[in-house]
Short mmCIF file of C-alpha atoms and ligand atoms in Angstrom, two decimals:
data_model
loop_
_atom_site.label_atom_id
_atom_site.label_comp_id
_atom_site.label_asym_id
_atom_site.label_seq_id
_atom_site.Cartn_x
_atom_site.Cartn_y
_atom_site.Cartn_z
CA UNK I 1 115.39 77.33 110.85
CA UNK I 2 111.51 76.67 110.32
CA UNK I 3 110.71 76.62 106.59
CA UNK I 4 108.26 79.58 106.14
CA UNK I 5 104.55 79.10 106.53
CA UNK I 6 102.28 80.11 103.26
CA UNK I 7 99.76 82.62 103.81
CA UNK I 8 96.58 83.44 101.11
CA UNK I 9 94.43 85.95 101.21
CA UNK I 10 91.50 86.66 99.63
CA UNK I 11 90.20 90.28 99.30
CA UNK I 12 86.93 91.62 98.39
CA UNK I 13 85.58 94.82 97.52
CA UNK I 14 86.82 98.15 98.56
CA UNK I 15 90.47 99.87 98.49
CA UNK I 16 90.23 99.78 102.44
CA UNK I 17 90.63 95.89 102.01
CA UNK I 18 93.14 95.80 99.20
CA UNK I 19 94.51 98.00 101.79
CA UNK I 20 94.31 95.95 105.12
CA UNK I 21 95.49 92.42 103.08
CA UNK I 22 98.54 93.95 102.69
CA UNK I 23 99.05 95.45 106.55
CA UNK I 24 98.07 91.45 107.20
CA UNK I 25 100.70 90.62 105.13
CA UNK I 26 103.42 92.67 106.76
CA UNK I 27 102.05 91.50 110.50
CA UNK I 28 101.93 88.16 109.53
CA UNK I 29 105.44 88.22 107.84
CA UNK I 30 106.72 89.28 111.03
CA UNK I 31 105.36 85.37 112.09
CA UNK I 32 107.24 83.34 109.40
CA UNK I 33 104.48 83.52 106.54
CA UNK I 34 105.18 83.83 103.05
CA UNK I 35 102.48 85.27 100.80
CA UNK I 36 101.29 81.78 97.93
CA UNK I 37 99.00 82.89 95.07
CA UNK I 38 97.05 79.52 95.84
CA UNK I 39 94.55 78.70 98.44
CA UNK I 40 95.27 75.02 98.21
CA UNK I 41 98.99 74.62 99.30
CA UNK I 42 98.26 77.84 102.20
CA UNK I 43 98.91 76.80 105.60
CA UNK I 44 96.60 79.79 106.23
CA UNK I 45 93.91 81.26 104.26
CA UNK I 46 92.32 84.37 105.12
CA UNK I 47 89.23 86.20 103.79
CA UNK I 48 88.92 89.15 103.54
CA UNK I 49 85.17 89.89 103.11
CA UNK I 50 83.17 93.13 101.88
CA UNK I 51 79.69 93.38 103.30
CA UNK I 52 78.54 96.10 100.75
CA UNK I 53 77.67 94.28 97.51
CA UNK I 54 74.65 91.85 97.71
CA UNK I 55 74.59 88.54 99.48
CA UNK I 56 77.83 89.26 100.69
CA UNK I 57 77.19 86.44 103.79
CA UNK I 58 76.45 83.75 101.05
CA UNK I 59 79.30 84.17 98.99
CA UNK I 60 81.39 83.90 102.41
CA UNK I 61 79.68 80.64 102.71
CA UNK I 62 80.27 79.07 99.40
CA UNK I 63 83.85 80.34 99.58
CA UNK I 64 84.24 78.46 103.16
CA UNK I 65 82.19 75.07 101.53
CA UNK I 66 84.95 75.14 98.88
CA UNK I 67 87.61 76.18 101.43
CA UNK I 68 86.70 72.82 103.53
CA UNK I 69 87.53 70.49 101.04
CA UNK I 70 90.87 72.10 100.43
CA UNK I 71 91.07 71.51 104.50
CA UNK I 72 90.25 68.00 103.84
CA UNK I 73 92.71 67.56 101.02
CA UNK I 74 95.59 68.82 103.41
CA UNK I 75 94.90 67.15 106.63
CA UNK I 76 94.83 63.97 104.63
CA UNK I 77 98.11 64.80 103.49
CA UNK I 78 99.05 65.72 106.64
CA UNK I 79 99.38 69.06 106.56
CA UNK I 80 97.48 71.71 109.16
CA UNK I 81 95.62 74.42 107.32
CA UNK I 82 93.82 76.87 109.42
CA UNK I 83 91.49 79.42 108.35
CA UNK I 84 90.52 82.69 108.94
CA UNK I 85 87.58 85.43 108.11
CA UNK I 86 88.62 88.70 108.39
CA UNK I 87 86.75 91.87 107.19
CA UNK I 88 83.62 93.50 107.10
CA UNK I 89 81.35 90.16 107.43
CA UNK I 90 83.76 88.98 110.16
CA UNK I 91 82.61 92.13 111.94
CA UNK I 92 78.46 91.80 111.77
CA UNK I 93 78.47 88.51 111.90
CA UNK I 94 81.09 86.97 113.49
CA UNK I 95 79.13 85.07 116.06
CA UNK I 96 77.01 83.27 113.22
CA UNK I 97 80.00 82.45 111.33
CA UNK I 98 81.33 80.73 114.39
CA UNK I 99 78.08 79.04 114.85
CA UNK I 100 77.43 78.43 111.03
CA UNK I 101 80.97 77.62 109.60
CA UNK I 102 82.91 74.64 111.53
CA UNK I 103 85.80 75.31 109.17
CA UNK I 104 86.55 78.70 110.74
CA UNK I 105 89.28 79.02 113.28
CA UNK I 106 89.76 82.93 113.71
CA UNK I 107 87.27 85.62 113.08
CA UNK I 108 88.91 88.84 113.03
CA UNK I 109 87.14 92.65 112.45
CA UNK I 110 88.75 95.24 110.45
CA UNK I 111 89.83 97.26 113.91
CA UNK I 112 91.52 94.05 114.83
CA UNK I 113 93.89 93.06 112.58
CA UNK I 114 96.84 93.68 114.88
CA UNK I 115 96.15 90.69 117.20
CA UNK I 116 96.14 88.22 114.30
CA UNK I 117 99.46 86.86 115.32
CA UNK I 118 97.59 86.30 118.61
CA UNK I 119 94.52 84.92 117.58
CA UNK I 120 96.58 82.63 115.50
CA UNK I 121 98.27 81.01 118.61
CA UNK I 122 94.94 80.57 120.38
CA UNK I 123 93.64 78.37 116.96
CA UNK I 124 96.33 76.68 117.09
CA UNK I 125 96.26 75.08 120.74
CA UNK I 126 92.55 73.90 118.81
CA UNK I 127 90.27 76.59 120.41
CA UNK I 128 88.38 78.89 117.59
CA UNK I 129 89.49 82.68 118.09
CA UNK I 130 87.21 85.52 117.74
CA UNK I 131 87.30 89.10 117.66
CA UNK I 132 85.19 91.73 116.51
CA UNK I 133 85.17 94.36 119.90
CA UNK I 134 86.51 97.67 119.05
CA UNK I 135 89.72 98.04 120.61
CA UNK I 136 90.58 100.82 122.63
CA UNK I 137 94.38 100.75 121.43
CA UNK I 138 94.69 101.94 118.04
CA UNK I 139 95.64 98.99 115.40
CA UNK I 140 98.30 101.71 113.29
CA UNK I 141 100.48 101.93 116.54
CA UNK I 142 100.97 98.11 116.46
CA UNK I 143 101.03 97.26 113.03
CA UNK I 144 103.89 96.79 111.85
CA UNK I 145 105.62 98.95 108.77
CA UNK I 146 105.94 97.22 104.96
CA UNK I 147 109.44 95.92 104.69
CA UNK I 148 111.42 97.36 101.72
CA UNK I 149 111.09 94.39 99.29
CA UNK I 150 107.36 94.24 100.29
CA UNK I 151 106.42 97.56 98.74
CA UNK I 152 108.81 98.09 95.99
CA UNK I 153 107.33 94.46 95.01
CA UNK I 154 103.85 96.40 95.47
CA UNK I 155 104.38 98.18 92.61
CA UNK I 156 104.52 101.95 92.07
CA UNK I 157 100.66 103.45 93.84
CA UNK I 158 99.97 102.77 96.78
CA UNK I 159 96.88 103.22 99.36
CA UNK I 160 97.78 105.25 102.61
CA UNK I 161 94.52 104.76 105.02
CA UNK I 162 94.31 108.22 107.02
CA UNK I 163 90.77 107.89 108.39
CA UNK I 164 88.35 105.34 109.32
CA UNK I 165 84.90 104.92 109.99
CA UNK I 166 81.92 106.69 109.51
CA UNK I 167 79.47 109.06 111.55
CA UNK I 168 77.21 109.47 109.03
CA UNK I 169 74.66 106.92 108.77
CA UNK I 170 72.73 106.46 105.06
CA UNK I 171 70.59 104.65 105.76
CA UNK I 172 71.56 101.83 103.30
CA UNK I 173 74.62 101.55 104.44
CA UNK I 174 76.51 99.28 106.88
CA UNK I 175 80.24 100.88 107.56
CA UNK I 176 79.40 103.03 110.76
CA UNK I 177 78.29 99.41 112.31
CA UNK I 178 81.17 97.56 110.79
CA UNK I 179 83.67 100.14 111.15
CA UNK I 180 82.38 102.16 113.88
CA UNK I 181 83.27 106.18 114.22
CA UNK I 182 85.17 108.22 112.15
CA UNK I 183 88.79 107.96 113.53
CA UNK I 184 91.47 110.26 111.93
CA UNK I 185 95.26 109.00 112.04
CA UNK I 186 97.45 111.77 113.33
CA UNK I 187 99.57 113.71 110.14
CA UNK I 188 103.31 112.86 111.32
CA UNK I 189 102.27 109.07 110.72
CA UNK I 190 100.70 109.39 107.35
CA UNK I 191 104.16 111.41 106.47
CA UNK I 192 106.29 108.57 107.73
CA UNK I 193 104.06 106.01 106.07
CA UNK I 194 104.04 108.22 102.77
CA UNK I 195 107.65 108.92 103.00
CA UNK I 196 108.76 105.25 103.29
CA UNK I 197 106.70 104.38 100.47
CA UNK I 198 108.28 107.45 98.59
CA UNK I 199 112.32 106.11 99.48
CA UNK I 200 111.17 102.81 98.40
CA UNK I 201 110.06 103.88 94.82
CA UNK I 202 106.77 104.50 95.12
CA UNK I 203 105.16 107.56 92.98
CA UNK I 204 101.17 107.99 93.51
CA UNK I 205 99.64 107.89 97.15
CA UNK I 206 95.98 107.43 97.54
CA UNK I 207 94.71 108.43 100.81
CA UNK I 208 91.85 106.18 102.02
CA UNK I 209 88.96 106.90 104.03
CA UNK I 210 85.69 105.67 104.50
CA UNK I 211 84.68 109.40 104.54
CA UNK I 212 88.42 110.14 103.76
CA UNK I 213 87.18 114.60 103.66
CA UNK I 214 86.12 113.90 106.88
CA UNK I 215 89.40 113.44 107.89
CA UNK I 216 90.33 115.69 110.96
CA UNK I 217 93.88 114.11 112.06
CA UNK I 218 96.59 115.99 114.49
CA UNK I 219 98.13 118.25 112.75
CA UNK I 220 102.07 119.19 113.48
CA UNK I 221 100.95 121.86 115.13
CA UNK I 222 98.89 120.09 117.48
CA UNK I 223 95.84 121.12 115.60
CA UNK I 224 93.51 119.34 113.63
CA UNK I 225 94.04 119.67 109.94
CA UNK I 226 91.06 118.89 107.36
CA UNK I 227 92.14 116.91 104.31
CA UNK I 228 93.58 119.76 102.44
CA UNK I 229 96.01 120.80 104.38
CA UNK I 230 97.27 117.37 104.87
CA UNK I 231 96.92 117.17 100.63
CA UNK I 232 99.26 120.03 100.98
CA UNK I 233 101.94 118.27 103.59
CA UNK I 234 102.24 115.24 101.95
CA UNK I 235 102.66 116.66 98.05
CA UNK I 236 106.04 118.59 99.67
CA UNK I 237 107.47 114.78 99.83
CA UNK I 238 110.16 114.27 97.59
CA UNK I 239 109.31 110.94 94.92
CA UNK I 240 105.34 111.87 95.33
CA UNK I 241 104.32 112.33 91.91
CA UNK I 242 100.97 112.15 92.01
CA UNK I 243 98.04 112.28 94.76
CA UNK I 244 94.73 111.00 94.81
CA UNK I 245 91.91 110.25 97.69
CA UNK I 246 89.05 108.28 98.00
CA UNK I 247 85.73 108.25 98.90
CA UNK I 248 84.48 111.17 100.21
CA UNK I 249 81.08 112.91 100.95
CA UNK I 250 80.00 116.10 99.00
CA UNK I 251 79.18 117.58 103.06
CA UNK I 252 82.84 117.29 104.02
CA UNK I 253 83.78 119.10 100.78
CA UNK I 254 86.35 121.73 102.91
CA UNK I 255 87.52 124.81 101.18
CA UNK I 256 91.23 123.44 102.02
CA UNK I 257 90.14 120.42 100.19
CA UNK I 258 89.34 123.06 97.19
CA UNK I 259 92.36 125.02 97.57
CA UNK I 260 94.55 121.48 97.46
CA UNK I 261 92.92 121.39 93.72
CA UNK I 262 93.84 124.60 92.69
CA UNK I 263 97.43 124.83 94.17
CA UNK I 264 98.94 121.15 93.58
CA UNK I 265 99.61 120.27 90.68
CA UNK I 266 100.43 116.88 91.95
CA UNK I 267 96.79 116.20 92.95
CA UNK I 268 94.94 114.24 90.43
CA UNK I 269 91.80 116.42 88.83
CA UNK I 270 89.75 113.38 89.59
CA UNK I 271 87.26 113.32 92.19
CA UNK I 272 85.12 110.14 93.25
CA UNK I 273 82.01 112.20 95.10
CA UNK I 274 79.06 109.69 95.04
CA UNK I 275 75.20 111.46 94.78
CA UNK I 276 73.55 107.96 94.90
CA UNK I 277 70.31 109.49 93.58
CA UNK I 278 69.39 112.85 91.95
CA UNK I 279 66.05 112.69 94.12
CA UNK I 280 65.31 114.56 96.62
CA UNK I 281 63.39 112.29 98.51
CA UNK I 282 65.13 109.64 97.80
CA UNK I 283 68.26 111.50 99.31
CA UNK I 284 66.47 112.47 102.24
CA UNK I 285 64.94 108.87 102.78
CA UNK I 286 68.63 107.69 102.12
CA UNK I 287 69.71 109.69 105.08
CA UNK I 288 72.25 111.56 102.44
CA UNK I 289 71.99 115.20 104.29
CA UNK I 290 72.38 117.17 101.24
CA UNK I 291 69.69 117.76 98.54
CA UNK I 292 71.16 117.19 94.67
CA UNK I 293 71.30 121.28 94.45
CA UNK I 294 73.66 121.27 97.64
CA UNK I 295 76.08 118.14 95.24
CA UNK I 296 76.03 120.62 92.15
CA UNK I 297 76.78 123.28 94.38
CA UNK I 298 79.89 120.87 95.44
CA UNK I 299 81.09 120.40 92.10
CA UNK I 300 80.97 123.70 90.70
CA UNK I 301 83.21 124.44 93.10
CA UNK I 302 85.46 121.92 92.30
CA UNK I 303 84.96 122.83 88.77
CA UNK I 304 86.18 126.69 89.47
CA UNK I 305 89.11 125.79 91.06
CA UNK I 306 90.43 123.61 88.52
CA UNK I 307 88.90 123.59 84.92
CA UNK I 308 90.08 119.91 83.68
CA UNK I 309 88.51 117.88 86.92
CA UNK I 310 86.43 115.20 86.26
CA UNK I 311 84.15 112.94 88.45
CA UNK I 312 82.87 109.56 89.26
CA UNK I 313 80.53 108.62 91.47
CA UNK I 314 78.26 105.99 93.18
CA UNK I 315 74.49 105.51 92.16
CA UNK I 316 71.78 103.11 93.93
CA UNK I 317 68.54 102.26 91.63
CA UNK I 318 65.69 100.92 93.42
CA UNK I 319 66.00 102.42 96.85
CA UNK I 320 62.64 101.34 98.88
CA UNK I 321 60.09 104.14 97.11
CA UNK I 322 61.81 105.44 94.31
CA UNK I 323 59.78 106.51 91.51
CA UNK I 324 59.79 106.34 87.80
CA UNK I 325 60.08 110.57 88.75
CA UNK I 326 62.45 110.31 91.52
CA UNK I 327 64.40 108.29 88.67
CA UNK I 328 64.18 110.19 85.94
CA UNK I 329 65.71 112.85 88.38
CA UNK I 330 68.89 110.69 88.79
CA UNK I 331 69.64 110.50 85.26
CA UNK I 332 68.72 113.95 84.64
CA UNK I 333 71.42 114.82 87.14
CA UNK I 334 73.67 111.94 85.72
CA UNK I 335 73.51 114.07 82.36
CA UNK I 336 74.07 117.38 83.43
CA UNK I 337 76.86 116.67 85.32
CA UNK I 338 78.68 114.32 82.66
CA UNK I 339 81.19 111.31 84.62
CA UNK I 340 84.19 110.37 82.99
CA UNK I 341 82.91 107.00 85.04
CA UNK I 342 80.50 105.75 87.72
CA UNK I 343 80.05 102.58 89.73
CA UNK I 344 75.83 101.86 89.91
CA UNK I 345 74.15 98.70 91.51
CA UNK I 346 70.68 97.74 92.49
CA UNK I 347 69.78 98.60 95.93
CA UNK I 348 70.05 95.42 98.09
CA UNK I 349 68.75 95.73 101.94
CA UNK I 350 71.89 95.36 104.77
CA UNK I 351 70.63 93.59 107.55
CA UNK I 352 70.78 95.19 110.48
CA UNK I 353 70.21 99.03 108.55
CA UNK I 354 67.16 101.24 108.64
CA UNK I 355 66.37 101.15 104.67
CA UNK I 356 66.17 97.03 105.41
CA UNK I 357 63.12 97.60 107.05
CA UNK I 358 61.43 100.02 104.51
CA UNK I 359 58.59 98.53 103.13
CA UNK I 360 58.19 99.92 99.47
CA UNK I 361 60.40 98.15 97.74
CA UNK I 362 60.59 98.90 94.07
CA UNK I 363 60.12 95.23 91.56
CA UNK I 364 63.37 93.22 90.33
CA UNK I 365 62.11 94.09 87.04
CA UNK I 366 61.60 97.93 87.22
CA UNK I 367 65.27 97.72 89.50
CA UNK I 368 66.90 95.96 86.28
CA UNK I 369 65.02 98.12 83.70
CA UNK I 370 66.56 101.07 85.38
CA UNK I 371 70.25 99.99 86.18
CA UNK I 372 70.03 99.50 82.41
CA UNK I 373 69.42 103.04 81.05
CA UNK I 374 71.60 104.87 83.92
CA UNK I 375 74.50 102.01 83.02
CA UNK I 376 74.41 103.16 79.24
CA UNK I 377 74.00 106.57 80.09
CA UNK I 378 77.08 106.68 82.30
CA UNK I 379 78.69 104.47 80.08
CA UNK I 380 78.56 106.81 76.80
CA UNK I 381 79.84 109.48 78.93
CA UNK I 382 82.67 107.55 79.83
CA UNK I 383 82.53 106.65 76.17
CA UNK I 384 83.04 109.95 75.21
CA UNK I 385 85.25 111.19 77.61
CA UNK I 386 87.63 108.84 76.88
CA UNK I 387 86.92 109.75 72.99
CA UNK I 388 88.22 113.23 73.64
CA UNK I 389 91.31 112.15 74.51
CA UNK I 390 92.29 111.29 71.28
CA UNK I 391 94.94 113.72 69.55
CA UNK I 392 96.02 115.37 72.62
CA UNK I 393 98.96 114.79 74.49
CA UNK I 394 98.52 113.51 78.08
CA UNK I 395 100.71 112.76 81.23
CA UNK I 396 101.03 108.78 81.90
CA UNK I 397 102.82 106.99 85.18
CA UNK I 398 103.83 104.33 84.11
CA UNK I 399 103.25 100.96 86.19
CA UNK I 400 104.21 98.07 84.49
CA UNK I 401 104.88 95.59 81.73
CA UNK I 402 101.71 95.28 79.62
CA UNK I 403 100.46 91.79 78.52
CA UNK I 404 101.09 92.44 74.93
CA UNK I 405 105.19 91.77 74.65
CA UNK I 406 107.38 95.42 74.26
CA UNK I 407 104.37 97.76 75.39
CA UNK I 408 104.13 99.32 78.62
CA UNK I 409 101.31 100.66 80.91
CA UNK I 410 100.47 103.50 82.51
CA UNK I 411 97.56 105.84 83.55
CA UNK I 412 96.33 109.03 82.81
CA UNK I 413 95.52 111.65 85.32
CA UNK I 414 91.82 110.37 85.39
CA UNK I 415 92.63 106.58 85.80
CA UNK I 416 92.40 105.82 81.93
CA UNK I 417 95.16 102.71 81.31
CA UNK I 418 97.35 103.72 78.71
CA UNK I 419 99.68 101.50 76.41
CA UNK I 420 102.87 103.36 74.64
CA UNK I 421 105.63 100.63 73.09
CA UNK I 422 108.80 101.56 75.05
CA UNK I 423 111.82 99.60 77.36
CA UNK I 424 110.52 99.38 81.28
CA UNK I 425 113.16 102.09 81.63
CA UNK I 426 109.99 104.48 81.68
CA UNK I 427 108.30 102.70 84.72
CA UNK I 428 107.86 104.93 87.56
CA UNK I 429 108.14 107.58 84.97
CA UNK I 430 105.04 110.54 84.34
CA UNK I 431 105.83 111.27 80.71
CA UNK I 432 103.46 112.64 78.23
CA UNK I 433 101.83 110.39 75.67
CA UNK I 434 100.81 111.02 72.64
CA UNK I 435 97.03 108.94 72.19
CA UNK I 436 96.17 107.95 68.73
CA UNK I 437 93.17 105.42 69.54
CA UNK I 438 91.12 103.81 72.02
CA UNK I 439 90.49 100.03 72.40
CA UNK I 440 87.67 99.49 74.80
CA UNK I 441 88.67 101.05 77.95
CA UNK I 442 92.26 101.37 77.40
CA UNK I 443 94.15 104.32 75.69
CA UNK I 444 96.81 103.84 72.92
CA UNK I 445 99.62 105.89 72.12
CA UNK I 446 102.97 106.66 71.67
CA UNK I 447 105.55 108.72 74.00
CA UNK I 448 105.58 112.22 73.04
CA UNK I 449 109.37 113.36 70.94
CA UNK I 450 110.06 115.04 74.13
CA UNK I 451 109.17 112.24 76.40
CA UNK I 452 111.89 109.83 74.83
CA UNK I 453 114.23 109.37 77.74
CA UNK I 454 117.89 109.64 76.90
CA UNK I 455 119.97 107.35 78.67
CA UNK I 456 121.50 109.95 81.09
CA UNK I 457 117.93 110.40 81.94
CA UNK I 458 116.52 106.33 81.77
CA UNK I 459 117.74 106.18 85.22
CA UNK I 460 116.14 109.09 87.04
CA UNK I 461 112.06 109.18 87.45
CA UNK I 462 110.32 112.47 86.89
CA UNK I 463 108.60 114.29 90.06
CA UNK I 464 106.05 116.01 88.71
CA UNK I 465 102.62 115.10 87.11
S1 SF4 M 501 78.81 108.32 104.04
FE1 SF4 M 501 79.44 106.49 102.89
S2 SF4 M 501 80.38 105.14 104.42
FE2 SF4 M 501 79.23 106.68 105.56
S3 SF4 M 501 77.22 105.77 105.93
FE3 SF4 M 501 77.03 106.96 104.02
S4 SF4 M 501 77.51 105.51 102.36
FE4 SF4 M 501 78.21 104.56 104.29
#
């Protein structure tokens, strides 16, 4: 028997690529690979690139500078290490990192993953593979499933991907070029994903979309469903403890989406809906297609249906012509709203997108004075939402060991990590938690009297939130 080959991937950025490492994983297990924490000893290393954050291309090419020495080392030991980008960048540039990158053997876009094995062979007669088409075959019908061991060593969440792709087109943005049009997976394969995660011990699903509310997958019924009703499907899986989704755009806020909120308890009350400004303008030069009246109107919705939802969301200073008014606007919707978090960055051009082209660019200086005040802004809210928290009595799943010896970890409905001292009995477990303090980020606490699991129960896991 061959001894197995070691595989190492590195993933950047979103959920949709923590996501797609691991459906690499599980095709290229399928071809003798082991996964190897190190790049060094890898027969193959892959990267998995984000184009979203800024210089995304550079940091591909550093990575692949350091990446051929490592090359080096092993074909002077002689050892064959091949290597492969993968990922957004793999998808708008692929050509240029062909061109640019010696190094590279495969190039492979997100839509594309399946034919890794494939791509593989071809490097390996000493041709470079590349791939960025899109398909016409859908990738989920050939990827193969997670094997047992793979998931429950996964941990206890896991990311479903139900839709992909984008229609919308902000202007800013790059994932309708690299990930092309909205595609919705059917419902009766999210179920069997969900439910094979659920027999294998897993207790929180996060469906993942680009524009996961766009989602308009084939119902049982032969219809298309909208999110909620799919929300609604998959909670009636036994094991699913808790549900979650991510990222989705205040338009494709659906009243089943609403409804999901108000009637499952085993949705989260957390909703990521990014604004990215609270201009008007800015919006409409961003190619948004709401104004910030139509995103309040979104989350008072949300907010009527279920009383304890919070939000994060997604904020870009410095678009090309924003104002000291147009930014004032942004944080004076940042404040009336009130995150319990937010992700903001300085608006970097995409190549290749419309904003790239727009002229008025705003100064480094203004850009950094202004990520400033909205980052402490957003961070005393979070500040303060996780403040309240103290003294009450909150549900935690529990994940995993904690780095501090005999405590245990967890989160809270809204993503907060919590530590109780307990045995790993409790992992897998939702059991309320008693917080006494907050250190930085993280909550502290101690299981609830009625929380204690007795050792008929140490064996079982809860199923509700
Ligand atoms: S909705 Fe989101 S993914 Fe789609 S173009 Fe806009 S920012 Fe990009």
């Amino acid at each position: 028997m061959k001894p197995p080959r070691k595989l190492h991937i590195k993933s950047y950025g979103c959920q949709m690529n923590v996501y797609d490492a691991q459906r690499m994983v599980d095709t290229l297990s399928g071809e003798g690979f082991v996964e190897t924490a190190s790049a060094d000893d890898a027969d193959l290393v892959i990267l998995n690139t984000c184009h979203i954050r800024e210089k995304a291309s550079e940091k591909v090419y550093s990575e692949l500078g350091r990446l051929r020495a490592a090359k080096e080392d092993a074909a002077r030991s002689g050892r064959e290490m091949r290597i492969a980008v993968a990922g957004c960048v793999a998808q708008a540039e692929g050509e240029e990192i062909i061109r640019r990158a010696p190094v590279v053997d495969v190039v492979v876009g997100p839509q594309s993953y399946h034919h890794l094995p494939d791509l593989l062979r071809r490097a390996e007669t000493g041709a470079r593979a590349i791939e960025t088409e899109f398909p016409a075959e859908d990738k989920f019908a050939f990827l193969p499933q997670p094997r047992p061991d793979a998931i429950r060593a996964r941990g206890i969440s896991a990311f479903v991907t139900v839709q992909e792709g984008c229609d919308k087109f902000c202007t800013f943005c790059v994932v309708p070029y690299t990930r092309g049009a909205e595609v919705s997976r059917p419902v009766a394969k999210i179920v069997d994903d969900v439910k094979r995660l659920a027999d294998n011990g897993v207790r929180e699903i996060t469906l993942i979309g680009q524009n996961v509310n766009a989602y308009h997958g084939e119902g049982t019924d032969g219809r298309s469903w909208p999110l909620g009703k799919l929300l609604h499907r998959i909670a009636e899986i036994p094991g699913v403890a808790r549900l979650r989704y991510s990222t989705s755009h205040p338009n494709d806020v659906e009243e089943s989406l609403i409804a999901a909120h108000r009637d499952l308890p085993a949705l989260m009350p957390f909703v990521h809906l990014p604004v990215q400004s609270g201009s008007d303008r800015i919006l409409a030069a961003m190619n948004r297609k709401h104004t910030v009246r139509d995103y309040r109107k979104v989350i008072d919705r949300f907010r009527a249906a279920r009383q304890d939802i919070a939000f994060s969301s997604d904020f870009i200073v410095g678009f090309p012509g924003e104002t000291r008014e147009d930014f004032s606007a942004t944080l004076a919707l940042a404040t009336q709203i009130g995150y319990a978090a937010a992700y903001s960055f300085k608006y970097s051009p995409r190549p290749g997108t419309p904003a790239a082209e727009m002229r008025e660019t705003v100064s480094a200086a203004d850009m950094d004075e202004r990520l400033e005040r909205l980052q402490g802004l957003i961070d005393s809210q979070q500040s303060a939402f996780n403040k309240a928290a103290i003294g009450n009595t909150v549900d935690v799943l529990f994940e995993r060991a904690a780095r501090n010896p005999g405590q245990i970890v967890g989160r809270t409905a809204y993503l907060q990590p919590a530590h109780v001292m307990a045995s790993a009995d409790i992992i897998g477990q939702v059991l309320p938690v008693r917080i006494d303090s907050l250190e930085r980020y993280s909550l502290l606490g101690e299981l609830a009297p009625s929380a204690h699991p007795t050792p008929a129960e140490s064996s079982q896991t809860t199923t509700g939130a």
